[in-house]
C-alpha cells in the first residue's frame, strides 16, 4: 500500500453540522448581539434542517396550548407567554431550504418573489427591468399548495410533470421530495391510475411525520418573507466582492495594485471601527478575502482608486459605499425617511452596475436581493 492509498483509507469525510441559535427579538438592539442573549437550541450531523425544525415547531405550538408561566418584573405579577418566530436569519442557501425553494440556479431563483423565467426570457427588456423591482411576493399558502400539487402528481406516477411544476414555480421541499420518491415507486401499468392514486393518498395520510416543511405550519411565520436578506453574504461577500473581483480582473495591472496597496496602508482610520488595514495581505491574497476585509474596503476604497478606475467604476464603488453606510446603522430615528434614502441608495447602485457589468444582476441573484432589503426593514420594525 502506497502513502496516497493509506491517506485515502485513513481519511474520514467531515460531517456537516447545522447549528441553530435563537434570541429574543423584543430586546433592545444594543443587547441583541450580546452572547448572553444568544441561545443554542438544535444541531445534528444527520438530520436536515427542515427535519430539525419540526421539533422547533412542536415547541412553539406547545406554548400555544399551554403558555409558559413566568414572573413579570415590570408589573410584579405572574404572567404567561407564547413563543412567536418573527424571522429566520441565515445565509442564502439555508434560507432557500427554509422556504422550500430550489435556490439561485432555478428558473425562478428568488425565494421572496416570482421574478424569473428561462435564460432567454430573463434577457428580454421586460424581464431585465423586472429584476430591478420586488416582484409579486410568495406566501406560505402558495408554497403549501405547490407542494400538495407535487404530491398529487407523484401519486399519478408522472415524474416529468413534477419536474416541470418545480421549474415553473421554483418550489421544491426536501421532506416532500422524500415522499414523492416513495410514492413514485408504486407505479403499476396493469392497474388504473386513479385507483393507485386513491390508495396512495390513503396510505400517505396514514403515515406518521411531516409531509412537507414544518416551518410552513407555524402561526405568524411566513418563511418566504421572514427570511431577511443577510448583509454579510449578500453585501460584503456578494456585491462588494463582485466589485473587487471586477476591478482586479478587468481594470488593474500589477502596478495599479502596488499603488493601491500604498494608498490603502496610508488610510486614516479615525472615526472608523475597523481593524488595521493590512493592505499587503489584501493585495497578495486578493482572491481569498473574507467579510472583515470587504467591510473595510466598502468604507475606504472610494478614496483610493482615483486615476486607476474609469468614471463608471468609481461611481460603482462610491454607490456601494453609500449603500453600506445606510445599512450598517446602529439606530433609526425616522423609519419613513430612512427607507426613502435606502431605496435611493439601492437604485443608484443598480444603475451603476448597469453601466459597468449589466449582466451581473442576472448571473448573481444577490444583486437582485438588494431590492428586497427595504421590505425586510419594514417587517423587522
XYZ file of C-alpha atoms in Angstrom:
381
model
C 0.000 0.000 0.000
C 1.494 3.325 -1.023
C 1.326 6.530 1.011
C -1.512 8.015 -1.040
C -3.687 4.917 -0.575
C -3.009 4.973 3.170
C -4.027 8.609 3.388
C -7.226 7.890 1.472
C -8.042 4.948 3.727
C -7.481 6.978 6.890
C -9.452 9.940 5.608
C -12.937 10.359 7.014
C -15.166 12.998 5.410
C -16.077 15.654 7.924
C -19.782 15.655 8.712
C -21.710 18.821 8.080
C -23.429 20.088 11.205
C -26.292 22.523 11.163
C -26.334 24.557 14.353
C -29.233 26.849 15.145
C -29.409 29.602 17.730
C -32.185 31.931 18.804
C -32.511 35.243 20.583
C -35.362 37.331 21.947
C -36.467 39.832 19.325
C -38.150 42.018 21.954
C -34.766 43.022 23.368
C -33.310 46.463 22.606
C -30.920 46.466 19.656
C -27.891 47.193 21.862
C -28.468 43.891 23.691
C -29.231 41.592 20.763
C -25.590 40.920 19.877
C -24.532 40.107 23.426
C -23.570 36.459 23.775
C -25.675 36.109 26.929
C -28.851 36.633 24.886
C -27.956 34.146 22.113
C -29.223 30.650 22.923
C -28.372 27.341 21.267
C -31.345 25.114 20.523
C -30.531 22.423 17.938
C -27.820 20.629 15.959
C -27.406 17.375 14.033
C -24.869 15.884 11.611
C -27.536 13.664 10.048
C -30.986 15.274 10.011
C -31.720 18.026 7.505
C -32.597 21.467 8.771
C -36.273 21.062 7.883
C -36.451 17.818 9.887
C -34.878 19.524 12.877
C -37.226 22.480 12.608
C -40.120 20.085 13.202
C -39.028 19.902 16.847
C -38.836 23.692 16.961
C -42.360 23.955 15.543
C -43.669 21.498 18.119
C -42.130 23.567 20.902
C -43.715 26.756 19.561
C -47.106 25.085 19.258
C -46.854 23.617 22.761
C -46.759 27.137 24.214
C -49.958 27.955 22.325
C -51.735 25.150 24.161
C -50.021 25.771 27.493
C -48.393 29.236 27.736
C -45.189 29.395 29.753
C -45.565 30.860 33.233
C -43.047 33.497 34.329
C -42.651 36.485 36.610
C -43.188 39.956 35.124
C -40.721 42.258 36.878
C -42.401 45.373 35.460
C -45.840 44.607 36.925
C -44.745 42.397 39.855
C -47.262 39.778 38.751
C -47.144 36.238 37.425
C -47.761 36.202 33.673
C -47.712 33.753 30.776
C -46.314 33.956 27.265
C -46.337 32.063 23.981
C -43.431 31.809 21.561
C -43.535 33.555 18.184
C -40.880 33.269 15.468
C -40.539 36.673 13.760
C -37.697 35.761 11.408
C -35.254 33.148 10.133
C -31.842 34.769 9.625
C -29.292 32.602 7.778
C -27.208 32.577 4.624
C -28.985 32.446 1.256
C -28.804 28.664 0.549
C -30.083 27.854 4.040
C -32.906 30.372 3.711
C -33.910 28.848 0.364
C -34.213 25.471 2.088
C -36.315 27.008 4.855
C -38.653 28.462 2.203
C -38.870 25.157 0.265
C -37.233 26.893 -2.676
C -34.942 25.443 -5.349
C -32.267 28.112 -4.910
C -30.464 30.650 -7.039
C -29.925 28.303 -10.010
C -33.647 27.785 -10.611
C -35.572 29.440 -13.444
C -37.404 31.392 -10.744
C -34.421 31.980 -8.455
C -35.832 34.415 -5.892
C -37.234 32.897 -2.698
C -39.145 36.092 -1.912
C -40.866 36.967 -5.195
C -41.907 35.477 -8.531
C -39.305 37.142 -10.729
C -37.714 34.731 -13.166
C -38.119 32.704 -16.340
C -35.907 30.858 -18.763
C -32.464 32.266 -19.531
C -33.748 33.670 -22.825
C -36.749 35.275 -21.102
C -34.532 36.856 -18.428
C -32.517 38.647 -21.107
C -35.560 40.400 -22.573
C -36.020 44.080 -21.796
C -39.182 43.457 -19.757
C -37.696 40.732 -17.536
C -34.458 42.657 -17.094
C -36.390 45.667 -15.834
C -38.498 43.485 -13.520
C -35.318 42.107 -11.932
C -34.653 45.580 -10.538
C -38.006 45.536 -8.741
C -39.559 43.442 -5.983
C -41.995 41.174 -7.821
C -45.232 39.604 -6.624
C -44.491 38.175 -3.196
C -44.590 34.484 -2.398
C -46.500 33.333 0.689
C -46.979 30.285 2.875
C -50.366 29.300 1.440
C -48.989 29.300 -2.095
C -45.952 27.211 -1.130
C -48.136 24.640 0.632
C -50.426 24.491 -2.404
C -47.461 23.889 -4.726
C -46.140 21.070 -2.545
C -49.573 19.439 -2.310
C -49.848 19.554 -6.108
C -46.443 17.894 -6.424
C -47.553 15.103 -4.082
C -50.707 14.601 -6.151
C -48.645 14.382 -9.342
C -46.391 11.791 -7.718
C -49.431 9.627 -6.979
C -50.213 9.708 -10.688
C -46.708 8.459 -11.456
C -45.689 11.412 -13.630
C -42.069 12.429 -12.848
C -41.861 14.751 -15.847
C -44.894 16.728 -14.664
C -43.337 17.047 -11.196
C -40.084 18.425 -12.607
C -41.955 20.873 -14.830
C -44.053 22.007 -11.862
C -40.950 22.578 -9.747
C -39.246 24.532 -12.528
C -42.342 26.626 -13.166
C -42.790 27.578 -9.501
C -39.295 27.365 -8.012
C -40.795 25.360 -5.134
C -39.100 22.151 -4.003
C -39.008 20.735 -0.494
C -36.683 18.042 0.884
C -39.322 16.382 3.056
C -41.937 16.433 0.303
C -39.383 15.097 -2.169
C -38.759 12.143 0.148
C -42.442 11.169 -0.027
C -42.550 11.857 -3.761
C -39.731 9.381 -4.319
C -41.575 6.730 -2.287
C -44.954 7.161 -3.991
C -43.368 7.174 -7.448
C -42.205 3.588 -6.872
C -45.824 2.405 -6.623
C -46.406 2.769 -10.362
C -48.221 -0.235 -11.872
C -49.283 -0.101 -15.512
C -51.637 -3.055 -15.066
C -53.893 -1.036 -12.764
C -55.916 2.106 -13.289
C -54.105 5.303 -12.443
C -56.989 6.665 -10.353
C -57.132 3.510 -8.216
C -53.411 3.686 -7.466
C -53.650 7.403 -6.667
C -56.547 6.811 -4.263
C -54.694 4.046 -2.427
C -51.506 6.099 -2.240
C -53.358 9.080 -0.796
C -54.942 6.904 1.884
C -51.568 5.333 2.654
C -49.725 8.678 2.731
C -52.274 10.279 5.057
C -51.808 7.381 7.482
C -48.021 7.723 7.619
C -46.537 9.438 10.685
C -44.388 12.533 10.410
C -44.498 15.668 8.298
C -45.202 15.555 4.586
C -43.718 18.987 3.962
C -41.657 21.761 5.530
C -42.741 22.167 9.200
C -41.922 25.887 9.098
C -44.985 26.324 6.877
C -47.150 25.366 9.846
C -46.095 27.973 12.424
C -48.641 30.681 13.214
C -47.391 34.160 12.373
C -44.371 32.945 10.376
C -44.146 33.266 6.591
C -40.742 31.812 5.655
C -40.817 33.390 2.197
C -40.978 36.901 3.657
C -39.488 36.324 7.115
C -36.056 35.290 5.812
C -34.353 38.703 5.862
C -31.565 39.497 3.407
C -28.346 38.704 5.275
C -25.827 41.529 4.945
C -22.613 39.531 5.380
C -23.225 37.146 2.479
C -25.349 39.417 0.284
C -23.487 42.726 0.605
C -19.920 42.024 1.771
C -19.420 38.564 0.237
C -21.758 39.468 -2.607
C -21.867 42.987 -4.017
C -18.536 44.247 -2.616
C -16.773 41.025 -3.592
C -18.136 41.301 -7.154
C -16.830 44.862 -7.442
C -13.426 43.896 -6.051
C -13.175 40.962 -8.471
C -14.243 43.110 -11.436
C -11.604 45.754 -10.737
C -8.863 43.168 -10.242
C -9.670 41.198 -13.384
C -10.768 43.925 -15.798
C -9.020 47.118 -14.741
C -5.960 46.941 -12.512
C -2.455 45.954 -13.532
C 0.223 44.832 -11.067
C 1.476 48.426 -10.940
C -2.041 49.655 -10.125
C -2.357 47.129 -7.319
C 1.026 48.147 -5.919
C -0.105 51.788 -5.915
C -3.430 50.810 -4.329
C -1.615 48.924 -1.554
C 0.356 52.056 -0.678
C -2.806 54.160 -0.637
C -4.772 51.645 1.439
C -1.998 51.319 4.005
C -1.882 55.104 4.439
C -5.608 55.322 5.261
C -6.508 57.453 8.271
C -8.822 55.204 10.277
C -10.002 57.931 12.649
C -13.742 57.559 13.108
C -13.830 54.039 11.617
C -14.482 50.963 13.737
C -12.376 48.627 11.580
C -9.225 46.609 12.311
C -5.876 47.882 10.993
C -5.681 47.804 7.201
C -3.354 45.025 6.086
C -3.026 46.308 2.533
C -0.187 43.997 1.570
C -2.218 40.967 2.608
C -5.331 42.205 0.771
C -3.427 42.668 -2.476
C -1.384 39.468 -2.226
C -4.419 37.338 -1.360
C -6.950 39.351 -3.344
C -8.956 36.223 -4.247
C -9.198 34.920 -0.671
C -10.525 37.852 1.332
C -13.224 37.398 3.981
C -16.034 39.548 5.327
C -13.959 41.844 7.543
C -11.703 42.765 4.603
C -14.640 43.598 2.356
C -16.284 45.633 5.113
C -13.133 47.753 5.329
C -12.866 48.081 1.540
C -16.513 49.092 1.316
C -15.782 52.105 3.522
C -12.405 53.269 2.191
C -11.950 52.051 -1.398
C -13.656 55.059 -2.990
C -10.951 57.353 -1.567
C -8.082 55.431 -3.168
C -8.982 54.474 -6.742
C -8.626 57.858 -8.462
C -6.531 57.549 -11.640
C -6.817 53.735 -11.598
C -10.517 53.392 -12.441
C -12.963 54.640 -15.046
C -15.663 57.163 -14.054
C -18.251 54.371 -14.245
C -16.217 52.094 -11.980
C -15.654 54.894 -9.493
C -19.405 55.556 -9.418
C -19.999 51.861 -8.709
C -17.547 51.822 -5.792
C -18.962 55.071 -4.427
C -22.609 53.943 -4.572
C -21.688 50.624 -2.905
C -20.052 52.521 -0.055
C -23.093 54.786 0.220
C -25.418 51.786 0.469
C -23.200 50.264 3.164
C -23.442 53.475 5.177
C -27.239 53.194 5.050
C -27.284 49.525 6.069
C -24.828 49.494 8.982
C -26.603 51.982 11.213
C -26.937 51.495 14.990
C -30.286 53.244 15.337
C -33.038 54.540 13.036
C -34.900 57.596 14.283
C -37.214 58.238 11.316
C -38.143 54.990 9.569
C -40.040 56.586 6.683
C -37.195 58.942 5.814
C -34.646 56.153 6.246
C -36.485 53.826 3.857
C -36.684 56.565 1.211
C -32.932 57.153 1.433
C -32.242 53.418 1.433
C -34.334 52.938 -1.694
C -32.425 55.708 -3.473
C -29.087 54.166 -2.472
C -30.160 50.767 -3.846
C -31.369 52.214 -7.151
C -28.145 54.190 -7.534
C -26.089 51.025 -7.039
C -28.166 49.066 -9.562
C -27.783 51.899 -12.095
C -24.025 51.863 -11.536
C -23.925 48.093 -12.100
C -25.803 48.581 -15.375
C -23.042 50.882 -16.614
C -20.180 48.577 -15.602
C -21.484 44.988 -15.618
C -25.117 44.884 -16.843
C -25.411 41.073 -16.777
C -24.328 40.799 -13.143
C -27.884 41.142 -11.838
C -28.970 38.183 -13.993
C -25.996 35.982 -13.132
C -25.767 36.752 -9.403
C -29.055 36.724 -7.504
C -27.531 38.611 -4.573
C -27.733 41.806 -6.644
C -31.477 41.259 -7.111
C -31.904 40.663 -3.369
C -30.985 44.317 -2.794
C -34.483 45.372 -3.872
C -35.994 43.306 -1.031
C -33.973 44.954 1.751
C -36.438 47.850 2.344
C -39.311 45.383 2.814
C -37.234 43.455 5.357
C -36.688 46.648 7.339
C -40.435 47.326 7.404
C -41.146 43.789 8.659
C -38.414 43.989 11.297
C -39.917 47.143 12.748
